[in-house]
Amino acid sequence: MEDYNKIIESLGVRFIKSKNLVLQQPFKVRNYYDVGNNLILLHKGSIFFGEEEHEVEEGELLFVPGGRSTIITYGPAGEGRTITNDDLITNRDKFFKSNNDLDLIGDDEQSHSYVSFEAKVFDSVNFFASLDLPAFLISNNNKLANLVIKVVEESMQDLPGKERLINIYTENIVVEIVRHILRNRMFVEQLATNSTYFKDPRLIDLFNYIKEHLGGDLSNKVLSNVANVSEDYVGQYFKMLTGINPQDYIEYQRMERAVFLLRTTKKSIREIGKDVGYKDTAYFCRRFKMMFGIPAGKMRRRESAVNS
């Protein structure tokens, strides 16, 4: 248990956004994807997820780890059309209406609330993505459901201490999800592996170096000097401990930073690509669309619409 405490203590949690949404029309998104982790609380209505279309009951929570694609159906099964993640991002207002009235949270016949957040080990590694988790259901957890509602309520109001409370509640959400995983003995092997490699100082040095030099040279030659291992071995060493080769990890981190810059700055696509290590803007745009299913410019327009 001490190892798990160390993992939790190492996590940097950052709130991204939260909403209470009312379904406008039923639909299925065949490749739902987001960089942030999403915890969805179903108030009323129907949600299904995964290839086998597991049903989310009213009052249950669906956890969709960041970086994982899944199938999600909103509304009665078999009704509505099937769309792509790109369609959802482009036409979100056709499918959902945001509720901004505290007294109406959960009242509509087809409504849910969600909280989106990051949880990174040493502010570098997406924790839930590192476990390679699929989307999963959380049942009979009133504490977690109440935390989601508290975050949504705080987000709707402009009160002193709003940001601090939201951060506290979001950190509580992450701890409760980890406790749920441990209590139900889910993905224990992956957690045990993480508890081992998160204590390896050479790997921590690599994580930190990559984070601080995303716009620079991150070849295996450079990484080998950071970790003090041979250039021929550094890729094998990294993959042995993390389950992913270093260049794939680096690309994920670069794209995650690009999404952050799209959300928080007015930099051009070209500037953002350069900031995260891509000299060729066209190549950056191709890789971005391949990873997220939508162009970078459309991602920016989607974030502006969602947060307006």
PDB file of C-alpha atoms in Angstrom, residues 21 52-53 63 83 99 102 115 119 123 143 177 207 211 217 219 239 276-277 289:
ATOM      1  CA  LEU A  21     -25.301  18.611 -20.485  1.00  0.00           C
ATOM      2  CA  GLU A  52     -20.477  -4.672 -26.353  1.00  0.00           C
ATOM      3  CA  GLU A  53     -22.509  -1.548 -25.533  1.00  0.00           C
ATOM      4  CA  PHE A  63     -14.631   6.790 -16.561  1.00  0.00           C
ATOM      5  CA  ILE A  83     -20.996   9.809 -36.055  1.00  0.00           C
ATOM      6  CA  ASN A  99     -27.429  23.730 -18.531  1.00  0.00           C
ATOM      7  CA  LEU A 102     -27.924  25.135 -10.527  1.00  0.00           C
ATOM      8  CA  VAL A 115     -15.485  16.515 -15.201  1.00  0.00           C
ATOM      9  CA  ALA A 119      -3.474  13.347 -13.686  1.00  0.00           C
ATOM     10  CA  ASP A 123       3.748  16.360 -14.076  1.00  0.00           C
ATOM     11  CA  LYS A 143     -18.998  10.123  -2.766  1.00  0.00           C
ATOM     12  CA  ILE A 177     -10.838   6.589  -8.819  1.00  0.00           C
ATOM     13  CA  PHE A 207      10.431  12.071 -18.026  1.00  0.00           C
ATOM     14  CA  LYS A 211       8.888  17.527 -20.590  1.00  0.00           C
ATOM     15  CA  ASP A 217      16.236  17.256 -30.032  1.00  0.00           C
ATOM     16  CA  SER A 219      16.614  11.509 -30.300  1.00  0.00           C
ATOM     17  CA  LYS A 239       9.964   0.280 -23.277  1.00  0.00           C
ATOM     18  CA  VAL A 276       6.487  21.216 -29.688  1.00  0.00           C
ATOM     19  CA  GLY A 277       9.322  20.115 -31.948  1.00  0.00           C
ATOM     20  CA  LYS A 289      -5.086  14.796 -37.260  1.00  0.00           C
TER      21      LYS A 289
END
